[in-house]
Short mmCIF file of C-alpha atoms in Angstrom, two decimals:
data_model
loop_
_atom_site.label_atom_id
_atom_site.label_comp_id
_atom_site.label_asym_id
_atom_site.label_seq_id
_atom_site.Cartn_x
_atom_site.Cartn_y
_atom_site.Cartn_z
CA UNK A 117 -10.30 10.73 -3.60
CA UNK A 118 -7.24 12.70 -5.50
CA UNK A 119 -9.08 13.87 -8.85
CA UNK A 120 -9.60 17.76 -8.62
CA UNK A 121 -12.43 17.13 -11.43
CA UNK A 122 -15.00 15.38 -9.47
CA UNK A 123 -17.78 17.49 -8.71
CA UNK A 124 -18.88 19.47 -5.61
CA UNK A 125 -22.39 20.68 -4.98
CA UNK A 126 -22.29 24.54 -4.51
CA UNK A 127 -23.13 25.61 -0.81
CA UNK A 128 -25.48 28.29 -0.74
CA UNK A 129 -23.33 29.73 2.15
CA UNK A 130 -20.49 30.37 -0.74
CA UNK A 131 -22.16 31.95 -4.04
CA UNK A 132 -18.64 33.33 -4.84
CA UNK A 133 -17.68 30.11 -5.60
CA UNK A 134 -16.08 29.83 -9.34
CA UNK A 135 -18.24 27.93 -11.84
CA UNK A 136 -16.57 24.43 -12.92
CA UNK A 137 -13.98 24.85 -16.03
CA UNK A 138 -14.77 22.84 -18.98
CA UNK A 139 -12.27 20.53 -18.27
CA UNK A 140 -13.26 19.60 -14.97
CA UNK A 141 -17.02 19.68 -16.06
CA UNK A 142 -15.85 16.97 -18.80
CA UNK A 143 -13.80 14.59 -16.70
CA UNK A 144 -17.27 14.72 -14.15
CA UNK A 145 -19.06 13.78 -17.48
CA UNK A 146 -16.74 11.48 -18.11
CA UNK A 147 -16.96 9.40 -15.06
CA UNK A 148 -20.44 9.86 -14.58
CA UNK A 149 -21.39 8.69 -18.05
CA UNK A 150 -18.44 7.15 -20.37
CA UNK A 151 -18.30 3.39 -20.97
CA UNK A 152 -17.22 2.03 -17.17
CA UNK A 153 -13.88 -0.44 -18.60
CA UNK A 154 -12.46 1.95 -20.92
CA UNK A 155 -12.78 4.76 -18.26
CA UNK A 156 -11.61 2.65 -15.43
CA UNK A 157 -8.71 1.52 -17.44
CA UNK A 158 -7.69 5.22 -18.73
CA UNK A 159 -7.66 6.72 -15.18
CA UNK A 160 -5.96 4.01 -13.96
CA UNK A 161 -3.00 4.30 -16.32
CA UNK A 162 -1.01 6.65 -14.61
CA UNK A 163 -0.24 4.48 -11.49
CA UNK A 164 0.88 2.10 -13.68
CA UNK A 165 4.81 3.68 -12.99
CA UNK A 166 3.62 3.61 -9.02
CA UNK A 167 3.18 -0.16 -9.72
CA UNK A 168 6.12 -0.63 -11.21
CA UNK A 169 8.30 1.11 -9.01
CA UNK A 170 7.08 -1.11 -5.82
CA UNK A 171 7.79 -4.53 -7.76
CA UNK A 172 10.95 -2.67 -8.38
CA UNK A 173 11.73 -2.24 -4.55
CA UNK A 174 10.27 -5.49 -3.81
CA UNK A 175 12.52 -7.56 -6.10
CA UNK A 176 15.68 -5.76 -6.25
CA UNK A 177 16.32 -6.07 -2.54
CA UNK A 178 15.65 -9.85 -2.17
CA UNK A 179 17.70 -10.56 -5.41
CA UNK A 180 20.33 -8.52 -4.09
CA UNK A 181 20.31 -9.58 -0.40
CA UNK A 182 20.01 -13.26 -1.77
CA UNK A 183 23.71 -12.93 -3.39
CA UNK A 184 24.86 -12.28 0.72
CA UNK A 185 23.59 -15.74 1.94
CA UNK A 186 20.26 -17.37 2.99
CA UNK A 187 21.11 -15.52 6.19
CA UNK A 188 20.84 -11.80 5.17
CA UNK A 189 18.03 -12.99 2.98
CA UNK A 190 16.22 -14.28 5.88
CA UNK A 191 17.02 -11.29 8.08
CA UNK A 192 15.70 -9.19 5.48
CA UNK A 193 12.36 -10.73 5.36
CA UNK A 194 12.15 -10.33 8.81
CA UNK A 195 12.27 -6.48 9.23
CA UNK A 196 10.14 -6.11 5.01
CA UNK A 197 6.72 -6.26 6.25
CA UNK A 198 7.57 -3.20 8.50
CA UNK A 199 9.14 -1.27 6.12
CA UNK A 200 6.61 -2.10 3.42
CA UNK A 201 4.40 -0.88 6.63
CA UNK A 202 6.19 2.35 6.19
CA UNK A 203 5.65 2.72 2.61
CA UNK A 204 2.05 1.70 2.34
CA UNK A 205 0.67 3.62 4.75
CA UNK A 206 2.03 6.84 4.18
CA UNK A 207 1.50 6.39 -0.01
CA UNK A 208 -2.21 4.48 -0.42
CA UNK A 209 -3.13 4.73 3.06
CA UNK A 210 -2.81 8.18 5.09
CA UNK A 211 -1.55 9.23 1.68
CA UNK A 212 -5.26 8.80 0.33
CA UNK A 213 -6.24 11.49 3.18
CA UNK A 214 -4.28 13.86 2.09
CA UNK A 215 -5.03 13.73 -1.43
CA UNK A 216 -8.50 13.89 -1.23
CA UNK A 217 -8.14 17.06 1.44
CA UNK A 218 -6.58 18.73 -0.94
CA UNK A 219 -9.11 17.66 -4.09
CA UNK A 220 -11.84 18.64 -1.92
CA UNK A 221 -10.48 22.23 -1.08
CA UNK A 222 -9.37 22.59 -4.59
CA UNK A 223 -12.94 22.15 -5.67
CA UNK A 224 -14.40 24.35 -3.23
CA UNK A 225 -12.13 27.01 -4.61
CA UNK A 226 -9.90 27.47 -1.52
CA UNK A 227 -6.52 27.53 -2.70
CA UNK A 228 -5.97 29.25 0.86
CA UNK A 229 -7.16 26.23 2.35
CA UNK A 230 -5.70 23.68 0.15
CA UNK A 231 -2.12 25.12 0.79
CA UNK A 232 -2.35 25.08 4.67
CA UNK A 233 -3.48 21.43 4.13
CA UNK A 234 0.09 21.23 2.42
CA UNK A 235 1.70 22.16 5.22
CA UNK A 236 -0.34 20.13 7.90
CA UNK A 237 0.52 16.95 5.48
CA UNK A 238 4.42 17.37 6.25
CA UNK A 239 3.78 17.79 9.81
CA UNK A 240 1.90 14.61 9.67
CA UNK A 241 4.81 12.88 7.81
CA UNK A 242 7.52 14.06 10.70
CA UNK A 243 4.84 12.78 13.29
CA UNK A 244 4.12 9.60 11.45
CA UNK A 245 7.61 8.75 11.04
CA UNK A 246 8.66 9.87 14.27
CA UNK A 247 6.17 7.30 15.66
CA UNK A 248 7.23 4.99 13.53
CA UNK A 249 11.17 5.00 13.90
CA UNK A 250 10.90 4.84 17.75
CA UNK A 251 8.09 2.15 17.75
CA UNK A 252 9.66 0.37 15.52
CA UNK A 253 13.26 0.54 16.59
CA UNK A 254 12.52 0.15 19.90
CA UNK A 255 10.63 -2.97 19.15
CA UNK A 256 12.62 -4.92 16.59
CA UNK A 257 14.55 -7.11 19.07
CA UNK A 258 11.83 -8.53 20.74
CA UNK A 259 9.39 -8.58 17.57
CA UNK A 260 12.41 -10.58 14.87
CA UNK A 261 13.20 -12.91 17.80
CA UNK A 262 9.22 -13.66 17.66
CA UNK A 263 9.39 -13.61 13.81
CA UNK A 264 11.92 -16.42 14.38
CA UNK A 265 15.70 -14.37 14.25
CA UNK A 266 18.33 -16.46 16.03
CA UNK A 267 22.28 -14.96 15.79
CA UNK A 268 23.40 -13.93 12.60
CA UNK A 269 20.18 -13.90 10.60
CA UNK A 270 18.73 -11.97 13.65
CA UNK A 271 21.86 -9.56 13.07
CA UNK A 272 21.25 -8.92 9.91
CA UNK A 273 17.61 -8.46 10.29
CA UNK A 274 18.69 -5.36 12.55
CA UNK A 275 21.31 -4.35 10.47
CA UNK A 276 19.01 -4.01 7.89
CA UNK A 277 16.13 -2.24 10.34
CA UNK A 278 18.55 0.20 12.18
CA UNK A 279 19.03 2.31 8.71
CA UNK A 280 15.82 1.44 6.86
CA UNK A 281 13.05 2.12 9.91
CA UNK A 282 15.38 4.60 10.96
CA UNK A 283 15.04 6.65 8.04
CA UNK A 284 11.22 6.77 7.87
CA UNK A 285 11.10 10.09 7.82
CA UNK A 286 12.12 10.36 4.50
CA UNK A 287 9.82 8.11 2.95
CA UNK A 288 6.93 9.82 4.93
CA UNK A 289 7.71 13.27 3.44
CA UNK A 290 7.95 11.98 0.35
CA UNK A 291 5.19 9.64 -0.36
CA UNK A 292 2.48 12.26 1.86
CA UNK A 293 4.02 15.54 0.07
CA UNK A 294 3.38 13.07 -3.49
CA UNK A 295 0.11 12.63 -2.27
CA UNK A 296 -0.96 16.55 -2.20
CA UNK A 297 0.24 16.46 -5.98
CA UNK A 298 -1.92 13.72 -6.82
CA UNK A 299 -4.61 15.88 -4.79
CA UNK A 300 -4.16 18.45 -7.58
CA UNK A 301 -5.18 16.09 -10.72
CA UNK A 302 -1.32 15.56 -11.26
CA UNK A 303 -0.62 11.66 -11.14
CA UNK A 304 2.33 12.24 -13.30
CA UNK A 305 5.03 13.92 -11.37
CA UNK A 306 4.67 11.78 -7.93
CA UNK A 307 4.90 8.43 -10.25
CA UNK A 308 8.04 10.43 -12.08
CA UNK A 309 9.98 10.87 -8.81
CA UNK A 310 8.65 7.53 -6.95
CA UNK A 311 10.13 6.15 -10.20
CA UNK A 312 13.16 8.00 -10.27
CA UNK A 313 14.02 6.95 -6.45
CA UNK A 314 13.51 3.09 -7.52
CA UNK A 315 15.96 3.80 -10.31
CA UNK A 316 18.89 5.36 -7.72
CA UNK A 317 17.70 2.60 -5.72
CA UNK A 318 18.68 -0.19 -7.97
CA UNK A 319 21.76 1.40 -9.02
CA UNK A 320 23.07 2.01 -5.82
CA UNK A 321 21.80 -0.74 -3.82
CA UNK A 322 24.79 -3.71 -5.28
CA UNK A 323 27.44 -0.98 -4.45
CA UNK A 324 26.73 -0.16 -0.87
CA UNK A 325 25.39 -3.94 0.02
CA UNK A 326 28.85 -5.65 -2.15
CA UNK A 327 31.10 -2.30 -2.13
CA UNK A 328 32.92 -1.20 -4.73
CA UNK A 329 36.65 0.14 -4.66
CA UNK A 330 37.11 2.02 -1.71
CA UNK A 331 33.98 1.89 -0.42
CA UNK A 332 33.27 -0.99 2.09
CA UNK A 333 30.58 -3.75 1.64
CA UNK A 334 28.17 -2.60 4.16
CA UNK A 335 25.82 -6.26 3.34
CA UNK A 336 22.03 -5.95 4.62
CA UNK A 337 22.71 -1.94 6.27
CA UNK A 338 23.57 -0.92 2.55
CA UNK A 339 20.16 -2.37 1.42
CA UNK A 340 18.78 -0.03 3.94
CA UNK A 341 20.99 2.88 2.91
CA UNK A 342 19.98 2.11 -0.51
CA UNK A 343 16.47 2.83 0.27
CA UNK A 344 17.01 5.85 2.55
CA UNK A 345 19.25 8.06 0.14
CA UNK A 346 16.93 7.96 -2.87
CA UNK A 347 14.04 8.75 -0.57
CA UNK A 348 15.54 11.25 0.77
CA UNK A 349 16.67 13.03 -2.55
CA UNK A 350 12.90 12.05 -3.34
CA UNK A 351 12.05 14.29 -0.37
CA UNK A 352 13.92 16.92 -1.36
CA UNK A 353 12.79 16.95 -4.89
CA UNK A 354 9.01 16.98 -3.49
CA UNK A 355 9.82 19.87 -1.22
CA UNK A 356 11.34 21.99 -4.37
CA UNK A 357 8.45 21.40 -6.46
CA UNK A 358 5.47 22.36 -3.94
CA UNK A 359 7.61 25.78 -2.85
CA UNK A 360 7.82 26.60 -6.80
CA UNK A 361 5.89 24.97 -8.90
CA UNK A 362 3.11 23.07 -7.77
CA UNK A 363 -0.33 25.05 -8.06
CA UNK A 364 -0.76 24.54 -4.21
CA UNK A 365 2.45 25.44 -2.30
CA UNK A 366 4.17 24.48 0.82
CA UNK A 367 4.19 27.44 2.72
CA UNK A 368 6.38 27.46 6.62
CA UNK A 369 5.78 31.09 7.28
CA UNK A 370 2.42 32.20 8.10
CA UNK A 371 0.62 29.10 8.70
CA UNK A 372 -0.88 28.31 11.82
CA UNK A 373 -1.52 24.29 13.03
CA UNK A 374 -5.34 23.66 13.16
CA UNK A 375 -6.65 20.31 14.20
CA UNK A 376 -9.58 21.13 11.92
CA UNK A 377 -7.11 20.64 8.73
CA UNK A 378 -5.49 17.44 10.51
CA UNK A 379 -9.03 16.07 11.19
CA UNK A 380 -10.27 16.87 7.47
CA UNK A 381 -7.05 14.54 6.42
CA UNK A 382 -7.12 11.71 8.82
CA UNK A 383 -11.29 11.03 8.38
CA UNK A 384 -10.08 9.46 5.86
CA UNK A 385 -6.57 8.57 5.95
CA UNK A 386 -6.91 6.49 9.30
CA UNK A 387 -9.22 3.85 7.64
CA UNK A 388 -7.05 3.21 5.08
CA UNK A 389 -4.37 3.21 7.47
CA UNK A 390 -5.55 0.84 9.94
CA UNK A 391 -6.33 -1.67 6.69
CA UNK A 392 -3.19 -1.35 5.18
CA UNK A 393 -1.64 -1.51 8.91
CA UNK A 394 -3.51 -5.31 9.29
CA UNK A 395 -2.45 -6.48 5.94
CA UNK A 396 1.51 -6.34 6.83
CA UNK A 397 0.44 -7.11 10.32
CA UNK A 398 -0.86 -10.37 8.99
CA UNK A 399 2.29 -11.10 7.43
CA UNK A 400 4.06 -10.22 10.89
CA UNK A 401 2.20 -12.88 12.51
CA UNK A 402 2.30 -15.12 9.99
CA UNK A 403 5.96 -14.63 9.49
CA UNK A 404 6.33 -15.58 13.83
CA UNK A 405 3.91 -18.89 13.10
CA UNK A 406 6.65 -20.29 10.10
CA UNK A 407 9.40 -19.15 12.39
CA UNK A 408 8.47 -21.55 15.04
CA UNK A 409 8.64 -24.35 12.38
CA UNK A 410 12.66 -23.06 11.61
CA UNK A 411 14.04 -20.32 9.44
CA UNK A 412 13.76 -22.48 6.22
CA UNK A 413 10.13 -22.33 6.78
CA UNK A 414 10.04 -18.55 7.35
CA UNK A 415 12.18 -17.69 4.12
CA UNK A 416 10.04 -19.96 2.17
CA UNK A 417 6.69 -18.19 3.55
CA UNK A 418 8.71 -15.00 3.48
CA UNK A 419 9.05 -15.39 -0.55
CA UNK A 420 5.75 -16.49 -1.49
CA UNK A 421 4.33 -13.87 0.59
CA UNK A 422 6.86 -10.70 -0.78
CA UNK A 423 4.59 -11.62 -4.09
CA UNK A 424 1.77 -10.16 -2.00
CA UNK A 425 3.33 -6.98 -1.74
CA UNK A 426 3.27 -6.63 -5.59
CA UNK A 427 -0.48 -7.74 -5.55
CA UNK A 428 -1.11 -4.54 -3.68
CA UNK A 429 0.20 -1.62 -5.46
CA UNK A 430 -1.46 -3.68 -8.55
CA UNK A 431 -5.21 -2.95 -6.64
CA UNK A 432 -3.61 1.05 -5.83
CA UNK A 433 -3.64 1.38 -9.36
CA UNK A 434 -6.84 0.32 -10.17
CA UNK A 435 -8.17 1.44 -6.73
CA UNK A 436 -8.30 5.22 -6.96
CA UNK A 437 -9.97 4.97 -10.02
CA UNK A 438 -12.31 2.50 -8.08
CA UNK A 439 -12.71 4.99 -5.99
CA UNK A 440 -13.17 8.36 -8.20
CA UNK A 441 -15.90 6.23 -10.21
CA UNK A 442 -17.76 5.35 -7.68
CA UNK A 443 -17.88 7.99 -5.43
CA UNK A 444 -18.89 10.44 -8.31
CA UNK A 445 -21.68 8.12 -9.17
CA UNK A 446 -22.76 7.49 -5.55
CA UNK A 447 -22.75 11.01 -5.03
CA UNK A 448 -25.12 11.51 -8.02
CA UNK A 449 -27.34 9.05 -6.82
CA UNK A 450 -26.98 6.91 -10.10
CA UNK A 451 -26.03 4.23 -7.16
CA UNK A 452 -27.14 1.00 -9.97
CA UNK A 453 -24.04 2.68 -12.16
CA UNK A 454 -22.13 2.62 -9.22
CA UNK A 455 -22.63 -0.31 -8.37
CA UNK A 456 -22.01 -2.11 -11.74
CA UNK A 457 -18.66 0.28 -11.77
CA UNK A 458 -17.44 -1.28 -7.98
CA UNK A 459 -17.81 -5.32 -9.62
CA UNK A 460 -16.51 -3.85 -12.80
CA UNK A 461 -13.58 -3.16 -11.02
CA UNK A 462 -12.90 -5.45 -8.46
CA UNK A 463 -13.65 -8.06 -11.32
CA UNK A 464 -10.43 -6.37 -13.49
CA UNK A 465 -8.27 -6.42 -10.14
CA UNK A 466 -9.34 -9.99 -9.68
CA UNK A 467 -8.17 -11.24 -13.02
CA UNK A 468 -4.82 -9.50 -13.02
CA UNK A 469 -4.00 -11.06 -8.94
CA UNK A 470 -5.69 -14.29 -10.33
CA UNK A 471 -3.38 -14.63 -13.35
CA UNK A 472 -0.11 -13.97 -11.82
CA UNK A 473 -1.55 -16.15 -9.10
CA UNK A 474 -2.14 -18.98 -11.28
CA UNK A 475 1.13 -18.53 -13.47
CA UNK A 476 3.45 -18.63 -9.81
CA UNK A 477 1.56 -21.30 -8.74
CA UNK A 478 2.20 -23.74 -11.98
CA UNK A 479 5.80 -22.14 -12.34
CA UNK A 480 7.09 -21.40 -9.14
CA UNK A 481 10.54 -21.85 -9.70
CA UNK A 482 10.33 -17.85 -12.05
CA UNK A 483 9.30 -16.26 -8.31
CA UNK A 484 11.22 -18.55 -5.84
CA UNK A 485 14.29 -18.53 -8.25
CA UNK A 486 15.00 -14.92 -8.06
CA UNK A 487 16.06 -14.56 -4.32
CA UNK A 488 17.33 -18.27 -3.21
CA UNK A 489 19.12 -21.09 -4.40
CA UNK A 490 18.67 -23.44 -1.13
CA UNK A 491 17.32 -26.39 -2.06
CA UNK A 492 14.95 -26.68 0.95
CA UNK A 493 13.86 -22.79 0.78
CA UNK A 494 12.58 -23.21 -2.96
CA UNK A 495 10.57 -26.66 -1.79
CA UNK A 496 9.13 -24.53 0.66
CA UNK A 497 8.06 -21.45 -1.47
CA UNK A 498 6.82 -23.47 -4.23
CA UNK A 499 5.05 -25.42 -1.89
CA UNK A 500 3.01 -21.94 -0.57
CA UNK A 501 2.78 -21.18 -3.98
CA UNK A 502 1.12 -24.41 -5.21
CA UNK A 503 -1.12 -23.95 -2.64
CA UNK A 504 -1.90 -20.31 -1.71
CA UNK A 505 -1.27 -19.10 -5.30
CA UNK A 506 -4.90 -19.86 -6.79
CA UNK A 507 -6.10 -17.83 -3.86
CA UNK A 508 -4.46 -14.42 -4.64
CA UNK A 509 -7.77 -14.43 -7.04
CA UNK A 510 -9.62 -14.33 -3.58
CA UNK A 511 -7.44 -11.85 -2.43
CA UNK A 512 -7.28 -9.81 -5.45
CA UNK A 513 -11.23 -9.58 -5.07
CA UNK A 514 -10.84 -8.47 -1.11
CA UNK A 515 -8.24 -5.96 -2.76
CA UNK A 516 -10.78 -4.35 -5.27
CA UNK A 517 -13.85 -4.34 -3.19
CA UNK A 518 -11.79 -2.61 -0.10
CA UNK A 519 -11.79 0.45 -3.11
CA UNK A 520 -15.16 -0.02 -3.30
CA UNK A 521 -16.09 0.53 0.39
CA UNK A 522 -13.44 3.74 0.14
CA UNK A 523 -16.08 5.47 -3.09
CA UNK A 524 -19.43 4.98 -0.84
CA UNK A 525 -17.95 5.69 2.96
CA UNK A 526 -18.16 2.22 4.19
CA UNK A 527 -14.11 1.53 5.41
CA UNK A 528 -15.21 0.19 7.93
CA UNK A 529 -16.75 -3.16 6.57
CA UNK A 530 -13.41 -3.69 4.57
CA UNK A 531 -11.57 -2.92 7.83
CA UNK A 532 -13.40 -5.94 9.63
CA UNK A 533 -13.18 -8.47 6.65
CA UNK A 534 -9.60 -8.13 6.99
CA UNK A 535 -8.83 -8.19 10.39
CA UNK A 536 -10.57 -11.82 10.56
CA UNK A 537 -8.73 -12.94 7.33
CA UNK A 538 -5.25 -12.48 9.47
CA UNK A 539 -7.05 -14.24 12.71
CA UNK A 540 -8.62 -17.16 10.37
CA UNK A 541 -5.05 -17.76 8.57
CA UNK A 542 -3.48 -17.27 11.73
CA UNK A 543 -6.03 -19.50 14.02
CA UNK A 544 -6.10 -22.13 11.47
CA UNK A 545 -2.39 -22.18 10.97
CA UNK A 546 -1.71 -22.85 15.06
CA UNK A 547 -4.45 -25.63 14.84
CA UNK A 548 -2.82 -27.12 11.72
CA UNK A 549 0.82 -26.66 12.99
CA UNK A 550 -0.16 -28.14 16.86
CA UNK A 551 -3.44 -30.12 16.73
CA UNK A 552 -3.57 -31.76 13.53
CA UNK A 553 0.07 -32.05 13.11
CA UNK A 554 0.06 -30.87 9.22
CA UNK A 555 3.23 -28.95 9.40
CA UNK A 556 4.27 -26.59 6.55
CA UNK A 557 1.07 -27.49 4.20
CA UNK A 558 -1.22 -27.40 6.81
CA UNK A 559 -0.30 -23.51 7.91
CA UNK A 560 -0.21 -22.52 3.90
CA UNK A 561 -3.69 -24.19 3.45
CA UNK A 562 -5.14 -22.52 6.39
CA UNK A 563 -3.51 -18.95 4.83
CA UNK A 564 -5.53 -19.81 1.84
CA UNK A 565 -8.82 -20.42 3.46
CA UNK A 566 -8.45 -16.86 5.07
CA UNK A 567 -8.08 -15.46 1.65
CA UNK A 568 -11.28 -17.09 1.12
CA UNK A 569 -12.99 -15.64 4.45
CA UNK A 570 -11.92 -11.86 3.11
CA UNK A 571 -13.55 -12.63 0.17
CA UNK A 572 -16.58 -13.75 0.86
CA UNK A 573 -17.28 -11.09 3.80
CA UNK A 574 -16.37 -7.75 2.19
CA UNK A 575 -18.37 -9.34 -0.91
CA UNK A 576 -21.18 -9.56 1.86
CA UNK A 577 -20.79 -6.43 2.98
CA UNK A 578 -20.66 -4.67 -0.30
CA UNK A 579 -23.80 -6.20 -1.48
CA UNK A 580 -25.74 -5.06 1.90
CA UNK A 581 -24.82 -1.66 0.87
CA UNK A 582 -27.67 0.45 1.18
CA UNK A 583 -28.33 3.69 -0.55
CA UNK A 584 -28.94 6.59 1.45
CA UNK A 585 -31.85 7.70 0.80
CA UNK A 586 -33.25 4.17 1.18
CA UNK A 587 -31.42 3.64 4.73
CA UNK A 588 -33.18 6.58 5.50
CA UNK A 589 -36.37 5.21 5.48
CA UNK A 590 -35.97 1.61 7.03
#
């Protein structure tokens, strides 16, 4: 959890400790107490801009790359779910490690503590990109021939990789150094910069990808490039802040590594990693089943699915105030509050996916429209949406409830319900595709019945939730 306000039981091993300030001793009130919509909805404001700056990434680059061709398009969509791999994982996933490391030590009244966690975060970032860049590169050959990518749409697909993947690093220093921020109670300034490198981002994007006077039109690498240098000046920005003005620092002299701080990060960082991790992986593989029906059938997949990447940051929002909410409430034993908070929430997340769900699946054509004007790619997208589009309520509900799990320490139950929505959609897609012979709306049909299977198991699992002092005893 990132909110420096929610409470901490005094050790008696620390009496030194500083009494909670009346702020802090409010907000706790506040979430432990205030009306549950009204609260949810005020602490989820801020990552509103977060929100907004994802759809802004998502869009921009398939409008843009759709000007280029269907090929560059295509090759795009190819290498997205690993990028958006990149930037999910190191922003809600590993990113929600650090920022409740930090909240944690900041409550505990170790600033000394919560600044070497500061540094430890940026040596995560290098090592997470670092992994990332060479797995990745090294990979994306094999992995967009897989996906489908035959000569020039395969070219462009690793046009597009080479800079964007290559450049991890900056997107993992920024979005895990924005994360100790949030740590602090400040939502404000990450969303400020995250928003600020979506605005470079779309104003420099058309120029490098079309050039512009002099300079040359580098096509799909200048999407990449367009990505990389705002990050990057993100980065920096980030890095300025935490040396000078952020009330924990980034400090290089002085600090020793310590797997205890890495370890008090990735407890919980790595669930939300791995979950995030199986949501684009899903896309991966479901990417490689539509390629094997031709690229037409990949784009159109491709584009219904990119919507699914704005679902996500919508459930971030909401999510860590899921999570702040019910974790404070868990924690005070007041588990029936909890409890109403977690469907509370997962109920709000549920009608926001479920209404743009249900407006791109009777207008199509105001998704699809943006990034292609092939006749036969816009059948196929509005064909996914028609049919998977009704189920983004489903997955809206998976989306809220995986929050849920995050408040009471159960990851693990979200973990599973997801990992068997990608092998249902995936399982039932081959079966549709080769045994029943149901082509195109066979495979989208079977996507929607996985939807259905996360659904109804993290519901399960949620509801089994036990409280502990009632496990105890069985």
């Amino acid at each position: 959890m990132n909110d420096r306000s929610l409470s901490i039981s005094p050790s008696s091993s620390a009496p030194q400790k500083p009494a909670a300030s009346p702020a802090a001793a409010a907000r706790t009130k506040l979430l432990l107490e205030g009306p549950i919509l009204p609260t949810l909805l005020r602490l989820a404001a801020p990552n509103i801009l977060t929100l907004l700056a994802f759809a802004g990434v998502i869009t921009f680059d398939g409008f843009f790359l759709g000007r280029i061709g269907t090929n560059a398009l295509a090759g795009a969509s190819l290498a997205f779910p690993w990028l958006m791999m990149v930037l999910q994982t190191t922003n809600s996933g590993m990113g929600a490690g650090v920022s409740s490391a930090i909240a944690r030590a900041l409550g505990a009244g170790r600033r000394d503590r919560a600044d070497a966690l500061v540094f430890h975060a940026f040596l995560l970032a290098l090592g997470i990109a670092a992994i990332f860049s060479t797995v990745l590169l090294l990979g994306a050959p094999f992995m967009f021939r897989w996906m489908g990518g035959r000569d020039e749409m395969l070219a462009d697909a690793l046009s597009y990789a080479n800079v964007a993947l290559g450049g991890a690093v900056v997107i993992c220093v920024s979005n895990l150094l924005g994360n100790t921020v949030r740590g602090t109670g400040n939502m404000s300034f990450p969303a400020a910069v995250l928003i600020g490198c979506v605005i470079v981002h779309i104003a420099i994007s058309p120029v490098l990808i079309f050039g512009f006077g002099p300079l040359p039109a580098l096509g799909p690498a200048g999407a990449g490039w367009g990505l990389v240098i705002p990050f990057a000046g993100g980065s920096a920005v980030m890095i300025w802040y935490l040396r000078s003005r952020a009330i924990v620092r980034l400090k290089f002299r002085g600090v020793t590594p310590r797997w205890e701080l890495f370890a008090d990060i990735l407890k919980v960082g790595v669930p939300g990693l791995i979950n995030i991790a199986i949501t684009n992986l899903s896309v991966v593989v479901l990417t490689g089943i539509a390629g094997q029906m031709g690229r037409d059938t990949a784009l159109g997949y491709a584009m219904g699915a990119r919507l699914e990447y704005i679902l996500q940051p919508i459930a971030f929002g909401f999510g860590t105030a899921i999570v702040a909410m019910v974790g404070t409430n868990w924690g005070a034993r007041q588990y029936r509050r909890a409890r109403e908070i977690a469907w509370t929430g997962a109920t709000t997340v549920v009608v926001v996916c479920g209404t743009i769900g249900l407006i791109v699946a009777l207008q199509p054509g105001l998704w699809i429209g943006l990034f292609s004007d092939d006749a036969e790619v816009a059948r196929l997208g509005t064909l996914y949406l028609h049919i998977v589009g009704p189920a983004y309520l489903l997955f809206g509900l998976g989306l809220g409830l995986f929050y849920v799990t995050l408040g009471v320490g159960h990851a693990v139950a979200a973990m599973n319900a997801n990992a068997v929505r990608m092998v249902a959609s995936a399982a039932g897609g081959l079966a549709a595709i080769y045994w029943f012979d149901l082509g195109a709306t066979g495979f989208f049909f079977a996507i929607a019945v996985g939807f259905f299977a996360y659904a109804a198991l993290i519901s399960a699992a949620v509801i089994r939730f036990r409280e502990p002092a009632a496990a105890g005893t069985r």
